């Protein structure tokens, strides 16, 4: 009699063994991490590079006095027939120097018009009306613009550093000379 194959062995397993089997998780494509800022009222454990890009922009925007990351849970009905209520956590609430506040959701263009996102947006708009805020989606086009702006700022900062080093070197060449090596004192004894 031939030895049983993996398929036949798998078929003979008990139903409880099937429940223990774990599905493979897809690899994360998103950039995750922690971000802190003087303007950030709580620690931000971001789950996408786009959220981080937007937060970095808020950090340097002089019109922004403070912001919160996923600060609250808003109930929304997922199924009208069953009335099931789930929680939606908007990405940001931003506070501006002129006293206004805005709720922000960072979302891919192709996701904005999906029924689930629209249900969440409706609940968020209701919350915003009651709390004197506005609601806005930040999508791919905006994020790409912010990335370019941040790259330009980084280049300007690098250029300023290089210019400062050049000025220092002109006044004291030994202060920044890469060929300058620290000298060691000889121990006598």
XYZ file of C-alpha atoms in Angstrom:
189
model
C 0.000 0.000 0.000
C 1.441 3.393 -0.978
C 2.206 5.862 1.780
C -0.442 8.534 2.295
C 0.228 11.867 0.639
C 0.050 15.162 2.428
C -3.386 15.733 0.946
C -4.828 12.536 2.387
C -3.193 13.216 5.739
C -4.640 16.711 5.729
C -8.100 15.335 4.957
C -7.888 12.962 7.907
C -7.170 15.760 10.398
C -9.868 16.568 12.909
C -12.047 19.665 12.461
C -10.443 21.265 15.515
C -7.015 21.037 13.864
C -8.304 23.087 10.929
C -9.260 25.922 13.275
C -5.725 26.090 14.618
C -4.245 26.442 11.140
C -3.246 30.036 10.473
C -3.505 31.751 7.146
C -0.445 33.471 5.770
C -0.511 37.189 6.260
C 0.289 39.423 3.346
C 3.500 41.381 3.657
C 3.092 44.943 4.853
C 3.789 47.455 2.167
C 3.115 50.417 4.416
C 5.727 52.379 6.281
C 5.042 52.240 10.019
C 6.662 53.833 13.037
C 6.433 56.431 15.797
C 6.421 60.201 15.319
C 6.521 62.912 17.972
C 6.362 66.667 17.554
C 5.909 69.759 19.733
C 2.624 70.350 17.891
C 1.458 66.760 18.349
C -0.661 66.344 21.463
C -0.277 62.553 21.536
C 2.296 60.064 20.221
C 1.654 59.096 16.638
C 2.010 55.397 15.777
C 1.525 55.895 12.063
C 0.577 53.053 9.746
C 1.457 54.640 6.422
C 4.173 56.765 4.942
C 1.485 59.147 3.717
C 0.322 59.799 7.285
C 3.928 60.516 8.283
C 4.404 62.834 5.273
C 1.294 64.780 6.233
C 2.365 64.987 9.904
C 5.797 66.304 8.906
C 4.086 69.012 6.867
C 1.893 69.966 9.824
C 5.056 70.243 11.942
C 6.485 73.018 9.742
C 3.249 74.811 8.838
C 3.208 78.102 10.792
C -0.603 78.248 10.580
C -0.941 74.965 12.512
C -0.804 75.370 16.291
C -1.471 71.728 17.212
C -2.800 68.452 15.885
C -4.008 65.096 17.159
C -3.550 61.680 15.550
C -6.533 59.304 15.625
C -7.945 61.258 18.563
C -11.462 59.896 18.755
C -13.841 57.152 17.736
C -16.914 58.104 15.717
C -19.742 55.584 15.481
C -21.144 54.831 12.028
C -23.750 52.364 10.774
C -22.210 49.701 8.548
C -25.417 47.895 7.642
C -28.690 49.799 7.508
C -30.760 46.592 7.794
C -29.025 45.258 10.900
C -28.167 48.680 12.344
C -24.704 47.470 13.302
C -22.515 50.330 14.539
C -18.748 50.299 14.150
C -16.075 52.800 15.138
C -14.202 55.100 12.766
C -10.929 56.708 13.874
C -10.156 59.761 11.691
C -6.456 60.240 10.997
C -6.005 63.834 12.200
C -7.694 66.776 13.828
C -5.712 69.920 13.053
C -5.967 73.191 15.021
C -5.092 76.422 13.217
C -3.864 79.782 14.523
C -7.092 81.486 13.359
C -9.125 79.228 15.696
C -10.464 76.859 13.051
C -10.125 73.096 13.208
C -10.177 70.482 10.501
C -10.618 66.716 10.549
C -8.338 65.035 7.995
C -8.467 61.557 6.491
C -5.446 60.441 4.446
C -6.691 58.059 1.775
C -5.718 56.666 -1.637
C -7.645 58.167 -4.559
C -9.214 54.833 -5.491
C -10.560 54.312 -1.950
C -12.267 57.678 -1.400
C -15.509 56.802 -3.186
C -15.925 53.283 -1.790
C -19.170 52.737 0.164
C -17.355 52.030 3.434
C -15.228 55.186 3.249
C -18.294 57.229 2.313
C -20.190 55.906 5.368
C -17.275 56.919 7.573
C -17.085 60.327 5.877
C -20.801 60.930 6.469
C -20.378 60.173 10.181
C -17.295 62.412 10.304
C -19.158 65.272 8.600
C -21.955 64.986 11.181
C -19.365 65.133 13.988
C -17.662 68.137 12.352
C -20.949 70.062 12.029
C -21.676 69.504 15.723
C -18.145 70.476 16.789
C -17.374 73.443 14.545
C -14.858 71.706 12.294
C -14.483 70.924 8.602
C -13.671 67.570 6.994
C -11.177 66.909 4.228
C -9.578 63.999 2.390
C -5.863 64.209 1.670
C -5.119 62.043 -1.357
C -2.224 60.970 -3.571
C -1.916 64.233 -5.486
C -1.596 66.269 -2.288
C 0.878 63.816 -0.747
C 3.056 63.913 -3.885
C 3.120 67.712 -3.678
C 4.072 67.547 0.011
C 6.855 65.043 -0.699
C 8.313 67.357 -3.345
C 8.087 70.309 -0.946
C 9.837 68.306 1.794
C 12.589 67.222 -0.606
C 13.096 70.856 -1.626
C 13.299 71.936 2.040
C 15.827 69.173 2.762
C 17.944 70.266 -0.217
C 17.818 73.899 0.965
C 18.878 72.827 4.454
C 21.749 70.776 3.036
C 22.848 73.724 0.876
C 22.743 76.019 3.927
C 24.898 73.583 5.905
C 27.408 73.375 3.064
C 27.516 77.180 2.809
C 28.071 77.488 6.564
C 30.892 74.934 6.460
C 32.454 76.810 3.549
C 32.378 80.085 5.516
C 33.879 78.420 8.570
C 36.626 76.846 6.471
C 37.476 80.216 4.889
C 37.957 81.709 8.368
C 39.628 78.688 9.969
C 40.610 75.924 7.501
C 41.607 73.523 10.262
C 38.106 73.677 11.804
C 36.429 71.620 9.050
C 39.291 70.073 7.092
C 38.503 66.395 6.425
C 42.239 65.578 6.375
C 42.659 66.824 9.923
C 43.118 63.871 12.242
C 42.929 64.032 16.001
C 46.318 63.859 17.636
C 47.053 61.453 20.417
C 49.221 62.433 23.302
C 51.966 59.986 24.162
C 51.928 58.614 27.643
C 55.170 58.829 29.442
C 55.881 56.518 32.149
